[in-house]
Amino acid sequence: MFTHKIDGELALKLVEMQDAERIFELTDRSRAALKEWLPWLDHTKTVEDTKNFIQSGAESFALGKSLNCAIVYQGELAGIAGFNEINEAKQTAYIGYWLDTEYQGQGIMTRVAKALTDYALTERGLNKVEIRAAVGNEKSRNIPIRLGFTEEGIIRQGEWLYDHFVDSVVYGMLKSEWRSEKGE
């Protein structure tokens, strides 16, 4: 079981089937806020849909292609974060995340993204981590900015959100930049 302690109040753990009801509860109560920026909410209407997400994530994890973690804050599941994709050929991991509205604004996701970046570049030995966020999603865009990621460009109409396209900003962190940032 993958568990990664970040600090005294925050950890990441591999999502398990037993987490399905809590994850669905968080999804459902934050649905309106999450739907503004995430394209999958209309496909997550029941606990069974969340179980399908967990099963699919477990299969992808077993193949080394992704890593879906539950964010555990002060002993409670608070959201999801991880690598939506791990591309070994490109030596790149793509971070994705969402947090229940109750837990936002406390620096949780910045610490989580920092831990995931460190894990990918230091422990996994990958060369690059990317984070993508919609141009208008300031909360998500602020996370890679705080961590010193480089804004690499904008993908025009990079994502379809229910009834319209949004442009996506791509942020990247290279292993060589991460080491120098950490004083190594």
Short mmCIF file of C-alpha atoms in Angstrom, two decimals:
data_model
loop_
_atom_site.label_atom_id
_atom_site.label_comp_id
_atom_site.label_asym_id
_atom_site.label_seq_id
_atom_site.Cartn_x
_atom_site.Cartn_y
_atom_site.Cartn_z
CA MET A 1 0.00 0.00 0.00
CA PHE A 2 1.38 3.36 -1.04
CA THR A 3 1.29 5.87 1.82
CA HIS A 4 3.37 9.03 1.87
CA LYS A 5 3.48 11.17 4.98
CA ILE A 6 3.95 14.84 4.06
CA ASP A 7 3.96 16.40 7.52
CA GLY A 8 2.29 16.05 10.93
CA GLU A 9 -1.21 16.67 9.60
CA LEU A 10 -1.06 15.69 5.93
CA ALA A 11 -0.47 12.46 4.00
CA LEU A 12 -1.23 10.80 0.69
CA LYS A 13 -2.46 7.24 0.45
CA LEU A 14 -3.32 5.07 -2.49
CA VAL A 15 -7.08 5.23 -3.05
CA GLU A 16 -8.83 2.04 -1.97
CA MET A 17 -12.32 0.71 -2.60
CA GLN A 18 -13.18 1.33 1.06
CA ASP A 19 -12.70 5.07 0.37
CA ALA A 20 -15.45 5.18 -2.27
CA GLU A 21 -18.28 6.49 -0.10
CA ARG A 22 -16.18 9.27 1.44
CA ILE A 23 -14.74 10.31 -1.92
CA PHE A 24 -18.20 10.39 -3.45
CA GLU A 25 -19.49 12.42 -0.48
CA LEU A 26 -16.71 14.99 -1.01
CA THR A 27 -17.35 15.04 -4.75
CA ASP A 28 -21.07 15.48 -4.31
CA ARG A 29 -20.93 18.26 -1.75
CA SER A 30 -18.29 20.17 -3.75
CA ARG A 31 -19.92 19.39 -7.10
CA ALA A 32 -20.84 22.97 -8.06
CA ALA A 33 -17.37 24.36 -7.31
CA LEU A 34 -15.52 21.44 -8.92
CA LYS A 35 -17.70 21.50 -12.02
CA GLU A 36 -16.47 24.99 -12.87
CA TRP A 37 -13.03 23.54 -13.77
CA LEU A 38 -13.19 19.73 -13.93
CA PRO A 39 -14.81 17.83 -16.82
CA TRP A 40 -15.79 14.56 -15.11
CA LEU A 41 -18.51 15.59 -12.65
CA ASP A 42 -21.42 14.59 -14.91
CA HIS A 43 -19.93 11.08 -15.04
CA THR A 44 -19.76 10.79 -11.25
CA LYS A 45 -23.35 10.59 -10.06
CA THR A 46 -23.24 7.59 -7.71
CA VAL A 47 -20.91 5.76 -5.35
CA GLU A 48 -20.69 3.07 -8.03
CA ASP A 49 -19.19 5.65 -10.42
CA THR A 50 -16.57 6.45 -7.78
CA LYS A 51 -15.85 2.73 -7.36
CA ASN A 52 -15.31 2.49 -11.12
CA PHE A 53 -12.83 5.40 -10.88
CA ILE A 54 -10.99 3.63 -8.06
CA GLN A 55 -10.87 0.32 -9.98
CA SER A 56 -9.64 2.01 -13.15
CA GLY A 57 -7.01 3.89 -11.14
CA ALA A 58 -5.82 0.69 -9.45
CA GLU A 59 -5.41 -1.01 -12.83
CA SER A 60 -3.49 1.96 -14.23
CA PHE A 61 -1.31 2.11 -11.08
CA ALA A 62 -0.48 -1.61 -11.44
CA LEU A 63 0.78 -0.84 -14.96
CA GLY A 64 2.85 2.09 -13.69
CA LYS A 65 0.82 4.59 -15.72
CA SER A 66 -0.80 6.69 -12.98
CA LEU A 67 -1.10 7.20 -9.24
CA ASN A 68 -4.40 8.25 -7.62
CA CYS A 69 -4.06 9.20 -3.98
CA ALA A 70 -6.49 10.27 -1.33
CA ILE A 71 -5.41 13.41 0.49
CA VAL A 72 -5.59 12.69 4.21
CA TYR A 73 -5.72 15.88 6.28
CA GLN A 74 -5.86 15.55 10.06
CA GLY A 75 -7.04 11.97 9.68
CA GLU A 76 -9.87 12.75 7.22
CA LEU A 77 -10.03 12.24 3.47
CA ALA A 78 -10.14 15.73 1.97
CA GLY A 79 -9.67 15.24 -1.78
CA ILE A 80 -7.74 13.50 -4.52
CA ALA A 81 -4.29 14.19 -5.97
CA GLY A 82 -1.71 12.28 -7.89
CA PHE A 83 -0.37 11.62 -11.33
CA ASN A 84 -3.11 11.51 -13.95
CA GLU A 85 -0.46 10.06 -16.22
CA ILE A 86 3.08 8.81 -15.83
CA ASN A 87 4.83 8.66 -19.18
CA GLU A 88 8.01 6.65 -18.75
CA ALA A 89 9.09 7.24 -22.37
CA LYS A 90 9.01 11.00 -21.80
CA GLN A 91 10.11 10.61 -18.15
CA THR A 92 7.24 12.94 -17.22
CA ALA A 93 4.46 12.85 -14.65
CA TYR A 94 1.33 14.96 -14.95
CA ILE A 95 -0.15 16.10 -11.63
CA GLY A 96 -3.89 16.45 -11.18
CA TYR A 97 -5.77 17.40 -8.03
CA TRP A 98 -9.00 18.51 -6.43
CA LEU A 99 -9.90 19.39 -2.86
CA ASP A 100 -13.25 19.49 -1.07
CA THR A 101 -14.34 23.11 -0.64
CA GLU A 102 -14.28 22.76 3.16
CA TYR A 103 -10.50 22.25 3.09
CA GLN A 104 -9.52 24.91 0.56
CA GLY A 105 -7.46 27.97 1.44
CA GLN A 106 -5.24 26.24 4.01
CA GLY A 107 -2.19 25.53 1.86
CA ILE A 108 -3.02 21.83 1.69
CA MET A 109 -2.80 21.48 -2.07
CA THR A 110 0.46 23.39 -2.34
CA ARG A 111 2.05 20.99 0.15
CA VAL A 112 0.54 18.02 -1.68
CA ALA A 113 1.78 19.21 -5.09
CA LYS A 114 5.23 19.83 -3.62
CA ALA A 115 5.34 16.31 -2.17
CA LEU A 116 4.19 14.76 -5.47
CA THR A 117 6.76 16.76 -7.42
CA ASP A 118 9.51 15.69 -5.04
CA TYR A 119 8.38 12.06 -5.22
CA ALA A 120 8.36 12.09 -9.04
CA LEU A 121 11.70 13.84 -9.51
CA THR A 122 13.64 12.49 -6.54
CA GLU A 123 12.29 9.04 -5.69
CA ARG A 124 10.93 7.99 -9.10
CA GLY A 125 13.81 9.64 -10.96
CA LEU A 126 11.62 11.21 -13.63
CA ASN A 127 12.88 14.27 -15.48
CA LYS A 128 9.80 16.47 -15.51
CA VAL A 129 6.53 17.19 -13.75
CA GLU A 130 3.72 19.09 -15.44
CA ILE A 131 0.65 20.74 -14.00
CA ARG A 132 -2.09 22.04 -16.28
CA ALA A 133 -4.90 24.35 -15.26
CA ALA A 134 -7.53 26.38 -17.05
CA VAL A 135 -6.46 29.98 -17.71
CA GLY A 136 -9.25 31.30 -15.48
CA ASN A 137 -8.64 28.86 -12.61
CA GLU A 138 -6.49 31.13 -10.45
CA LYS A 139 -6.55 28.84 -7.39
CA SER A 140 -5.10 25.92 -9.32
CA ARG A 141 -2.67 28.09 -11.26
CA ASN A 142 -1.27 29.60 -8.07
CA ILE A 143 -0.05 26.20 -6.85
CA PRO A 144 2.67 25.61 -9.49
CA ILE A 145 3.55 29.30 -9.38
CA ARG A 146 4.17 29.07 -5.60
CA LEU A 147 6.35 26.01 -6.17
CA GLY A 148 8.53 27.73 -8.77
CA PHE A 149 7.27 25.88 -11.84
CA THR A 150 7.88 27.55 -15.20
CA GLU A 151 4.88 28.65 -17.23
CA GLU A 152 5.58 26.91 -20.54
CA GLY A 153 2.66 28.07 -22.60
CA ILE A 154 -1.05 27.96 -23.25
CA ILE A 155 -2.89 25.19 -25.02
CA ARG A 156 -5.73 26.91 -26.82
CA GLN A 157 -9.07 25.22 -26.19
CA GLY A 158 -7.17 22.57 -24.27
CA GLU A 159 -10.16 21.15 -22.43
CA TRP A 160 -13.87 20.71 -22.98
CA LEU A 161 -15.98 21.64 -19.94
CA TYR A 162 -19.56 20.48 -20.54
CA ASP A 163 -20.61 23.13 -23.05
CA HIS A 164 -17.47 25.13 -23.88
CA PHE A 165 -13.73 24.91 -24.36
CA VAL A 166 -11.21 26.50 -22.00
CA ASP A 167 -7.59 27.33 -22.64
CA SER A 168 -5.09 25.48 -20.44
CA VAL A 169 -1.85 26.84 -19.01
CA VAL A 170 1.02 24.35 -18.85
CA TYR A 171 3.52 24.61 -15.98
CA GLY A 172 6.66 22.48 -15.84
CA MET A 173 9.37 21.61 -13.36
CA LEU A 174 12.55 19.85 -14.48
CA LYS A 175 14.58 17.59 -12.21
CA SER A 176 17.61 19.89 -12.59
CA GLU A 177 15.55 22.92 -11.54
CA TRP A 178 14.03 21.10 -8.55
CA ARG A 179 17.43 20.08 -7.23
CA SER A 180 18.83 23.60 -7.48
CA GLU A 181 15.67 25.01 -5.88
CA LYS A 182 16.08 22.66 -2.93
CA GLY A 183 19.74 23.55 -2.50
CA GLU A 184 21.10 20.21 -3.67
#
